[in-house]
């Protein structure tokens, strides 16, 4: 699976975002073992220490859990995953709303654009 990293931004937060995305979209399902640090680092073409830092932060967020016998797994706390998904969506909405307001759109105009949006 492709990792699209922006060289102009810090890498480990981007790695965290990609792994979060994979969790909330169920590429990595609740309770699933995730690939090893080395496997993920090779896939993302980053240093293993950078990947380790990202995974450690996701453990602090309680999205990942380390088990001595099975390695790192996705939390089985489905509410935690749903909350993360909502937070990610709200962050994107906020970013979009800020940009649209900068373009000069009113809330009503933005709502109309969204209602009529076709992907």
mmCIF file of N, CA and C in Angstrom:
data_model
loop_
_atom_site.group_PDB
_atom_site.id
_atom_site.type_symbol
_atom_site.label_atom_id
_atom_site.label_comp_id
_atom_site.label_asym_id
_atom_site.label_seq_id
_atom_site.Cartn_x
_atom_site.Cartn_y
_atom_site.Cartn_z
ATOM 1 N N UNK A 1 0.850 -1.177 0.000
ATOM 2 C CA UNK A 1 0.000 0.000 0.000
ATOM 3 C C UNK A 1 0.895 1.239 0.000
ATOM 4 N N UNK A 2 0.582 2.199 -0.826
ATOM 5 C CA UNK A 2 1.422 3.378 -1.001
ATOM 6 C C UNK A 2 1.336 4.324 0.186
ATOM 7 N N UNK A 3 2.473 4.868 0.524
ATOM 8 C CA UNK A 3 2.559 5.901 1.557
ATOM 9 C C UNK A 3 2.931 7.176 0.818
ATOM 10 N N UNK A 4 2.095 8.184 0.890
ATOM 11 C CA UNK A 4 2.444 9.445 0.231
ATOM 12 C C UNK A 4 2.832 10.443 1.318
ATOM 13 N N UNK A 5 4.132 10.618 1.472
ATOM 14 C CA UNK A 5 4.659 11.490 2.509
ATOM 15 C C UNK A 5 5.142 12.789 1.894
ATOM 16 N N UNK A 6 4.853 13.886 2.563
ATOM 17 C CA UNK A 6 5.269 15.217 2.125
ATOM 18 C C UNK A 6 6.629 15.520 2.748
ATOM 19 N N UNK A 7 7.635 15.660 1.906
ATOM 20 C CA UNK A 7 8.996 15.906 2.388
ATOM 21 C C UNK A 7 9.122 17.216 3.156
ATOM 22 N N UNK A 8 8.190 18.133 2.963
ATOM 23 C CA UNK A 8 8.249 19.435 3.628
ATOM 24 C C UNK A 8 7.676 19.432 5.031
ATOM 25 N N UNK A 9 7.124 18.305 5.458
ATOM 26 C CA UNK A 9 6.515 18.202 6.791
ATOM 27 C C UNK A 9 7.242 17.142 7.609
ATOM 28 N N UNK A 10 7.181 17.244 8.943
ATOM 29 C CA UNK A 10 7.793 16.203 9.772
ATOM 30 C C UNK A 10 7.215 14.830 9.418
ATOM 31 N N UNK A 11 8.079 13.840 9.330
ATOM 32 C CA UNK A 11 7.678 12.518 8.847
ATOM 33 C C UNK A 11 6.844 11.737 9.854
ATOM 34 N N UNK A 12 7.276 11.686 11.130
ATOM 35 C CA UNK A 12 6.577 10.782 12.036
ATOM 36 C C UNK A 12 5.109 11.133 12.259
ATOM 37 N N UNK A 13 4.702 12.419 12.298
ATOM 38 C CA UNK A 13 3.259 12.686 12.394
ATOM 39 C C UNK A 13 2.489 12.207 11.157
ATOM 40 N N UNK A 14 3.148 12.260 9.992
ATOM 41 C CA UNK A 14 2.511 11.752 8.775
ATOM 42 C C UNK A 14 2.343 10.236 8.852
ATOM 43 N N UNK A 15 3.343 9.564 9.404
ATOM 44 C CA UNK A 15 3.240 8.114 9.584
ATOM 45 C C UNK A 15 2.092 7.784 10.532
ATOM 46 N N UNK A 16 1.991 8.553 11.607
ATOM 47 C CA UNK A 16 0.899 8.342 12.562
ATOM 48 C C UNK A 16 -0.454 8.518 11.874
ATOM 49 N N UNK A 17 -0.581 9.567 11.073
ATOM 50 C CA UNK A 17 -1.850 9.816 10.376
ATOM 51 C C UNK A 17 -2.204 8.664 9.435
ATOM 52 N N UNK A 18 -1.211 8.136 8.734
ATOM 53 C CA UNK A 18 -1.476 7.034 7.808
ATOM 54 C C UNK A 18 -1.900 5.778 8.565
ATOM 55 N N UNK A 19 -1.254 5.488 9.661
ATOM 56 C CA UNK A 19 -1.633 4.303 10.431
ATOM 57 C C UNK A 19 -3.010 4.502 11.063
ATOM 58 N N UNK A 20 -3.291 5.707 11.564
ATOM 59 C CA UNK A 20 -4.639 6.007 12.080
ATOM 60 C C UNK A 20 -5.676 5.767 10.977
ATOM 61 N N UNK A 21 -5.379 6.272 9.766
ATOM 62 C CA UNK A 21 -6.308 6.118 8.647
ATOM 63 C C UNK A 21 -6.543 4.636 8.366
ATOM 64 N N UNK A 22 -5.490 3.856 8.391
ATOM 65 C CA UNK A 22 -5.622 2.421 8.143
ATOM 66 C C UNK A 22 -6.452 1.740 9.225
ATOM 67 N N UNK A 23 -6.367 2.246 10.444
ATOM 68 C CA UNK A 23 -7.157 1.669 11.533
ATOM 69 C C UNK A 23 -8.631 2.042 11.383
ATOM 70 N N UNK A 24 -8.931 3.308 11.170
ATOM 71 C CA UNK A 24 -10.339 3.725 11.111
ATOM 72 C C UNK A 24 -11.038 3.246 9.847
ATOM 73 N N UNK A 25 -10.276 2.933 8.801
ATOM 74 C CA UNK A 25 -10.891 2.391 7.577
ATOM 75 C C UNK A 25 -10.844 0.861 7.552
ATOM 76 N N UNK A 26 -10.385 0.294 8.646
ATOM 77 C CA UNK A 26 -10.353 -1.152 8.857
ATOM 78 C C UNK A 26 -9.419 -1.911 7.922
ATOM 79 N N UNK A 27 -8.389 -1.230 7.428
ATOM 80 C CA UNK A 27 -7.299 -1.963 6.776
ATOM 81 C C UNK A 27 -6.656 -2.814 7.869
ATOM 82 N N UNK A 28 -6.467 -2.191 9.044
ATOM 83 C CA UNK A 28 -6.061 -2.899 10.251
ATOM 84 C C UNK A 28 -7.275 -2.889 11.171
ATOM 85 N N UNK A 29 -7.897 -4.019 11.352
ATOM 86 C CA UNK A 29 -9.117 -4.123 12.161
ATOM 87 C C UNK A 29 -8.788 -4.235 13.648
ATOM 88 N N UNK A 30 -9.781 -3.934 14.476
ATOM 89 C CA UNK A 30 -9.639 -4.052 15.926
ATOM 90 C C UNK A 30 -9.138 -5.448 16.273
ATOM 91 N N UNK A 31 -8.071 -5.496 17.059
ATOM 92 C CA UNK A 31 -7.496 -6.769 17.476
ATOM 93 C C UNK A 31 -6.479 -7.356 16.522
ATOM 94 N N UNK A 32 -6.358 -6.810 15.303
ATOM 95 C CA UNK A 32 -5.397 -7.321 14.324
ATOM 96 C C UNK A 32 -3.967 -7.004 14.743
ATOM 97 N N UNK A 33 -3.077 -7.928 14.447
ATOM 98 C CA UNK A 33 -1.648 -7.674 14.593
ATOM 99 C C UNK A 33 -1.231 -6.822 13.405
ATOM 100 N N UNK A 34 -0.468 -5.769 13.673
ATOM 101 C CA UNK A 34 0.018 -4.935 12.572
ATOM 102 C C UNK A 34 1.416 -5.414 12.176
ATOM 103 N N UNK A 35 1.868 -5.050 10.983
ATOM 104 C CA UNK A 35 3.223 -5.435 10.571
ATOM 105 C C UNK A 35 4.275 -4.896 11.557
ATOM 106 N N UNK A 36 5.442 -5.511 11.538
ATOM 107 C CA UNK A 36 6.528 -5.099 12.430
ATOM 108 C C UNK A 36 7.041 -3.710 12.054
ATOM 109 N N UNK A 37 7.787 -3.135 12.968
ATOM 110 C CA UNK A 37 8.408 -1.827 12.726
ATOM 111 C C UNK A 37 9.225 -1.869 11.442
ATOM 112 N N UNK A 38 10.038 -2.893 11.304
ATOM 113 C CA UNK A 38 10.896 -3.000 10.114
ATOM 114 C C UNK A 38 10.079 -3.137 8.834
ATOM 115 N N UNK A 39 9.023 -3.934 8.891
ATOM 116 C CA UNK A 39 8.177 -4.108 7.698
ATOM 117 C C UNK A 39 7.513 -2.793 7.310
ATOM 118 N N UNK A 40 6.957 -2.099 8.298
ATOM 119 C CA UNK A 40 6.300 -0.823 8.013
ATOM 120 C C UNK A 40 7.301 0.225 7.529
ATOM 121 N N UNK A 41 8.470 0.259 8.158
ATOM 122 C CA UNK A 41 9.495 1.223 7.751
ATOM 123 C C UNK A 41 9.939 0.967 6.311
ATOM 124 N N UNK A 42 10.105 -0.294 5.958
ATOM 125 C CA UNK A 42 10.501 -0.628 4.588
ATOM 126 C C UNK A 42 9.399 -0.235 3.611
ATOM 127 N N UNK A 43 8.165 -0.518 3.967
ATOM 128 C CA UNK A 43 7.032 -0.180 3.104
ATOM 129 C C UNK A 43 6.931 1.329 2.887
ATOM 130 N N UNK A 44 7.127 2.098 3.973
ATOM 131 C CA UNK A 44 7.012 3.559 3.900
ATOM 132 C C UNK A 44 8.307 4.222 3.428
ATOM 133 N N UNK A 45 9.366 3.424 3.326
ATOM 134 C CA UNK A 45 10.681 3.924 2.927
ATOM 135 C C UNK A 45 11.186 5.008 3.884
ATOM 136 N N UNK A 46 11.103 4.674 5.194
ATOM 137 C CA UNK A 46 11.595 5.585 6.233
ATOM 138 C C UNK A 46 12.506 4.804 7.175
ATOM 139 N N UNK A 47 13.224 5.523 7.999
ATOM 140 C CA UNK A 47 14.082 4.929 8.997
ATOM 141 C C UNK A 47 13.230 4.188 10.035
ATOM 142 N N UNK A 48 13.699 3.018 10.466
ATOM 143 C CA UNK A 48 12.954 2.220 11.451
ATOM 144 C C UNK A 48 12.757 2.978 12.761
ATOM 145 N N UNK A 49 13.720 3.812 13.152
ATOM 146 C CA UNK A 49 13.573 4.593 14.389
ATOM 147 C C UNK A 49 12.428 5.593 14.284
ATOM 148 N N UNK A 50 12.256 6.173 13.101
ATOM 149 C CA UNK A 50 11.159 7.118 12.879
ATOM 150 C C UNK A 50 9.820 6.389 12.978
ATOM 151 N N UNK A 51 9.738 5.211 12.377
ATOM 152 C CA UNK A 51 8.513 4.414 12.451
ATOM 153 C C UNK A 51 8.243 3.995 13.900
ATOM 154 N N UNK A 52 9.292 3.607 14.620
ATOM 155 C CA UNK A 52 9.138 3.216 16.023
ATOM 156 C C UNK A 52 8.551 4.364 16.836
ATOM 157 N N UNK A 53 9.026 5.575 16.581
ATOM 158 C CA UNK A 53 8.518 6.754 17.298
ATOM 159 C C UNK A 53 7.018 6.941 17.012
ATOM 160 N N UNK A 54 6.627 6.797 15.755
ATOM 161 C CA UNK A 54 5.212 6.946 15.386
ATOM 162 C C UNK A 54 4.355 5.880 16.075
ATOM 163 N N UNK A 55 4.825 4.648 16.065
ATOM 164 C CA UNK A 55 4.057 3.565 16.685
ATOM 165 C C UNK A 55 3.972 3.741 18.197
ATOM 166 N N UNK A 56 5.047 4.210 18.804
ATOM 167 C CA UNK A 56 5.031 4.462 20.252
ATOM 168 C C UNK A 56 4.012 5.545 20.605
ATOM 169 N N UNK A 57 3.938 6.575 19.785
ATOM 170 C CA UNK A 57 2.945 7.636 20.021
ATOM 171 C C UNK A 57 1.522 7.088 19.890
ATOM 172 N N UNK A 58 1.303 6.208 18.926
ATOM 173 C CA UNK A 58 -0.026 5.609 18.761
ATOM 174 C C UNK A 58 -0.370 4.683 19.925
ATOM 175 N N UNK A 59 0.637 4.109 20.550
ATOM 176 C CA UNK A 59 0.402 3.342 21.781
ATOM 177 C C UNK A 59 -0.024 4.277 22.901
ATOM 178 N N UNK A 60 0.628 5.432 23.004
ATOM 179 C CA UNK A 60 0.246 6.410 24.027
ATOM 180 C C UNK A 60 -1.194 6.878 23.820
ATOM 181 N N UNK A 61 -1.612 6.959 22.555
ATOM 182 C CA UNK A 61 -3.001 7.336 22.239
ATOM 183 C C UNK A 61 -3.965 6.173 22.482
ATOM 184 N N UNK A 62 -3.409 5.010 22.763
ATOM 185 C CA UNK A 62 -4.166 3.785 23.027
ATOM 186 C C UNK A 62 -4.881 3.229 21.798
ATOM 187 N N UNK A 63 -4.365 3.553 20.601
ATOM 188 C CA UNK A 63 -4.870 2.936 19.376
ATOM 189 C C UNK A 63 -4.159 1.618 19.108
ATOM 190 N N UNK A 64 -2.921 1.534 19.568
ATOM 191 C CA UNK A 64 -2.150 0.303 19.441
ATOM 192 C C UNK A 64 -1.816 -0.225 20.826
ATOM 193 N N UNK A 65 -1.683 -1.534 20.907
ATOM 194 C CA UNK A 65 -1.352 -2.201 22.163
ATOM 195 C C UNK A 65 -0.218 -3.171 21.866
ATOM 196 N N UNK A 66 0.787 -3.210 22.739
ATOM 197 C CA UNK A 66 1.875 -4.166 22.556
ATOM 198 C C UNK A 66 1.688 -5.325 23.522
ATOM 199 N N UNK A 67 1.693 -6.515 22.948
ATOM 200 C CA UNK A 67 1.610 -7.739 23.731
ATOM 201 C C UNK A 67 2.927 -8.471 23.537
ATOM 202 N N UNK A 68 3.490 -8.930 24.616
ATOM 203 C CA UNK A 68 4.794 -9.590 24.552
ATOM 204 C C UNK A 68 4.792 -10.762 23.586
ATOM 205 N N UNK A 69 3.712 -11.529 23.569
ATOM 206 C CA UNK A 69 3.688 -12.739 22.745
ATOM 207 C C UNK A 69 3.245 -12.509 21.299
ATOM 208 N N UNK A 70 2.445 -11.465 21.054
ATOM 209 C CA UNK A 70 1.895 -11.276 19.715
ATOM 210 C C UNK A 70 2.385 -10.030 18.996
ATOM 211 N N UNK A 71 3.149 -9.192 19.661
ATOM 212 C CA UNK A 71 3.599 -7.949 19.035
ATOM 213 C C UNK A 71 2.538 -6.869 19.151
ATOM 214 N N UNK A 72 2.591 -5.902 18.261
ATOM 215 C CA UNK A 72 1.640 -4.789 18.315
ATOM 216 C C UNK A 72 0.335 -5.167 17.633
ATOM 217 N N UNK A 73 -0.751 -4.818 18.303
ATOM 218 C CA UNK A 73 -2.073 -5.042 17.729
ATOM 219 C C UNK A 73 -2.884 -3.763 17.828
ATOM 220 N N UNK A 74 -3.919 -3.695 17.018
ATOM 221 C CA UNK A 74 -4.862 -2.580 17.078
ATOM 222 C C UNK A 74 -5.734 -2.794 18.312
ATOM 223 N N UNK A 75 -6.036 -1.726 19.005
ATOM 224 C CA UNK A 75 -6.898 -1.827 20.176
ATOM 225 C C UNK A 75 -8.214 -2.524 19.829
ATOM 226 N N UNK A 76 -8.773 -3.194 20.789
ATOM 227 C CA UNK A 76 -10.093 -3.797 20.604
ATOM 228 C C UNK A 76 -11.185 -2.855 21.092
ATOM 229 N N UNK A 77 -10.795 -1.680 21.560
ATOM 230 C CA UNK A 77 -11.730 -0.668 22.033
ATOM 231 C C UNK A 77 -12.332 0.048 20.813
ATOM 232 N N UNK A 78 -13.470 -0.449 20.365
ATOM 233 C CA UNK A 78 -14.109 0.082 19.152
ATOM 234 C C UNK A 78 -14.517 1.538 19.340
ATOM 235 N N UNK A 79 -14.907 1.917 20.548
ATOM 236 C CA UNK A 79 -15.282 3.311 20.809
ATOM 237 C C UNK A 79 -14.086 4.239 20.638
ATOM 238 N N UNK A 80 -12.907 3.783 21.017
ATOM 239 C CA UNK A 80 -11.680 4.569 20.833
ATOM 240 C C UNK A 80 -11.425 4.785 19.339
ATOM 241 N N UNK A 81 -11.618 3.743 18.559
ATOM 242 C CA UNK A 81 -11.420 3.836 17.106
ATOM 243 C C UNK A 81 -12.452 4.789 16.496
ATOM 244 N N UNK A 82 -13.718 4.661 16.908
ATOM 245 C CA UNK A 82 -14.759 5.568 16.399
ATOM 246 C C UNK A 82 -14.461 7.014 16.770
ATOM 247 N N UNK A 83 -13.982 7.231 17.988
ATOM 248 C CA UNK A 83 -13.630 8.587 18.424
ATOM 249 C C UNK A 83 -12.492 9.160 17.599
ATOM 250 N N UNK A 84 -11.519 8.329 17.282
ATOM 251 C CA UNK A 84 -10.398 8.761 16.448
ATOM 252 C C UNK A 84 -10.882 9.126 15.057
ATOM 253 N N UNK A 85 -11.775 8.308 14.520
ATOM 254 C CA UNK A 85 -12.324 8.582 13.184
ATOM 255 C C UNK A 85 -13.060 9.924 13.172
ATOM 256 N N UNK A 86 -13.846 10.166 14.216
ATOM 257 C CA UNK A 86 -14.597 11.427 14.300
ATOM 258 C C UNK A 86 -13.632 12.613 14.415
ATOM 259 N N UNK A 87 -12.613 12.473 15.230
ATOM 260 C CA UNK A 87 -11.620 13.540 15.394
ATOM 261 C C UNK A 87 -10.924 13.840 14.070
ATOM 262 N N UNK A 88 -10.577 12.783 13.331
ATOM 263 C CA UNK A 88 -9.926 12.978 12.036
ATOM 264 C C UNK A 88 -10.855 13.706 11.068
ATOM 265 N N UNK A 89 -12.128 13.325 11.060
ATOM 266 C CA UNK A 89 -13.097 13.971 10.171
ATOM 267 C C UNK A 89 -13.284 15.441 10.555
ATOM 268 N N UNK A 90 -13.386 15.705 11.846
ATOM 269 C CA UNK A 90 -13.569 17.082 12.308
ATOM 270 C C UNK A 90 -12.370 17.950 11.942
ATOM 271 N N UNK A 91 -11.165 17.380 12.020
ATOM 272 C CA UNK A 91 -9.960 18.120 11.653
ATOM 273 C C UNK A 91 -10.004 18.498 10.170
ATOM 274 N N UNK A 92 -10.436 17.559 9.319
ATOM 275 C CA UNK A 92 -10.521 17.844 7.881
ATOM 276 C C UNK A 92 -11.616 18.862 7.574
ATOM 277 N N UNK A 93 -12.733 18.758 8.271
ATOM 278 C CA UNK A 93 -13.816 19.736 8.077
ATOM 279 C C UNK A 93 -13.342 21.124 8.470
ATOM 280 N N UNK A 94 -12.655 21.208 9.600
ATOM 281 C CA UNK A 94 -12.142 22.502 10.060
ATOM 282 C C UNK A 94 -11.180 23.102 9.045
ATOM 283 N N UNK A 95 -10.285 22.268 8.526
ATOM 284 C CA UNK A 95 -9.323 22.729 7.519
ATOM 285 C C UNK A 95 -10.054 23.234 6.273
ATOM 286 N N UNK A 96 -11.040 22.474 5.823
ATOM 287 C CA UNK A 96 -11.810 22.853 4.630
ATOM 288 C C UNK A 96 -12.595 24.139 4.872
ATOM 289 N N UNK A 97 -13.248 24.224 6.034
ATOM 290 C CA UNK A 97 -14.053 25.415 6.339
ATOM 291 C C UNK A 97 -13.181 26.668 6.397
ATOM 292 N N UNK A 98 -12.027 26.561 7.002
ATOM 293 C CA UNK A 98 -11.115 27.701 7.080
ATOM 294 C C UNK A 98 -10.729 28.160 5.682
ATOM 295 N N UNK A 99 -10.387 27.203 4.831
ATOM 296 C CA UNK A 99 -9.988 27.532 3.466
ATOM 297 C C UNK A 99 -11.150 28.163 2.691
ATOM 298 N N UNK A 100 -12.326 27.582 2.810
ATOM 299 C CA UNK A 100 -13.489 28.116 2.078
ATOM 300 C C UNK A 100 -13.827 29.529 2.547
ATOM 301 N N UNK A 101 -13.723 29.785 3.834
ATOM 302 C CA UNK A 101 -13.964 31.131 4.354
ATOM 303 C C UNK A 101 -12.913 32.107 3.837
ATOM 304 N N UNK A 102 -11.660 31.645 3.736
ATOM 305 C CA UNK A 102 -10.602 32.482 3.172
ATOM 306 C C UNK A 102 -10.889 32.832 1.716
ATOM 307 N N UNK A 103 -11.558 31.917 1.005
ATOM 308 C CA UNK A 103 -11.943 32.182 -0.381
ATOM 309 C C UNK A 103 -13.125 33.139 -0.480
ATOM 310 N N UNK A 104 -13.746 33.418 0.658
ATOM 311 C CA UNK A 104 -14.835 34.384 0.679
ATOM 312 C C UNK A 104 -16.231 33.789 0.709
ATOM 313 N N UNK A 105 -16.336 32.475 0.887
ATOM 314 C CA UNK A 105 -17.653 31.838 0.940
ATOM 315 C C UNK A 105 -18.287 32.004 2.309
ATOM 316 N N UNK A 106 -19.607 32.203 2.307
ATOM 317 C CA UNK A 106 -20.362 32.226 3.562
ATOM 318 C C UNK A 106 -20.705 30.783 3.946
ATOM 319 N N UNK A 107 -21.156 30.584 5.170
ATOM 320 C CA UNK A 107 -21.557 29.251 5.624
ATOM 321 C C UNK A 107 -22.650 28.698 4.712
ATOM 322 N N UNK A 108 -23.612 29.525 4.352
ATOM 323 C CA UNK A 108 -24.709 29.083 3.491
ATOM 324 C C UNK A 108 -24.193 28.648 2.119
ATOM 325 N N UNK A 109 -23.257 29.405 1.563
ATOM 326 C CA UNK A 109 -22.687 29.049 0.266
ATOM 327 C C UNK A 109 -21.894 27.737 0.354
ATOM 328 N N UNK A 110 -21.173 27.569 1.448
ATOM 329 C CA UNK A 110 -20.410 26.327 1.646
ATOM 330 C C UNK A 110 -21.371 25.149 1.749
ATOM 331 N N UNK A 111 -22.440 25.302 2.515
ATOM 332 C CA UNK A 111 -23.438 24.233 2.656
ATOM 333 C C UNK A 111 -24.043 23.877 1.305
ATOM 334 N N UNK A 112 -24.314 24.887 0.488
ATOM 335 C CA UNK A 112 -24.876 24.646 -0.840
ATOM 336 C C UNK A 112 -23.877 23.898 -1.723
ATOM 337 N N UNK A 113 -22.615 24.306 -1.678
ATOM 338 C CA UNK A 113 -21.588 23.610 -2.463
ATOM 339 C C UNK A 113 -21.472 22.145 -2.043
ATOM 340 N N UNK A 114 -21.515 21.899 -0.751
ATOM 341 C CA UNK A 114 -21.415 20.525 -0.255
ATOM 342 C C UNK A 114 -22.638 19.726 -0.678
ATOM 343 N N UNK A 115 -23.821 20.310 -0.558
ATOM 344 C CA UNK A 115 -25.054 19.596 -0.923
ATOM 345 C C UNK A 115 -25.079 19.221 -2.398
ATOM 346 N N UNK A 116 -24.451 20.038 -3.222
ATOM 347 C CA UNK A 116 -24.454 19.796 -4.663
ATOM 348 C C UNK A 116 -23.175 19.138 -5.178
ATOM 349 N N UNK A 117 -22.267 18.786 -4.259
ATOM 350 C CA UNK A 117 -20.985 18.198 -4.642
ATOM 351 C C UNK A 117 -21.181 16.800 -5.228
ATOM 352 N N UNK A 118 -20.478 16.543 -6.327
ATOM 353 C CA UNK A 118 -20.495 15.217 -6.965
ATOM 354 C C UNK A 118 -19.052 14.758 -7.073
ATOM 355 N N UNK A 119 -18.772 13.594 -6.543
ATOM 356 C CA UNK A 119 -17.404 13.058 -6.593
ATOM 357 C C UNK A 119 -17.170 12.363 -7.913
#
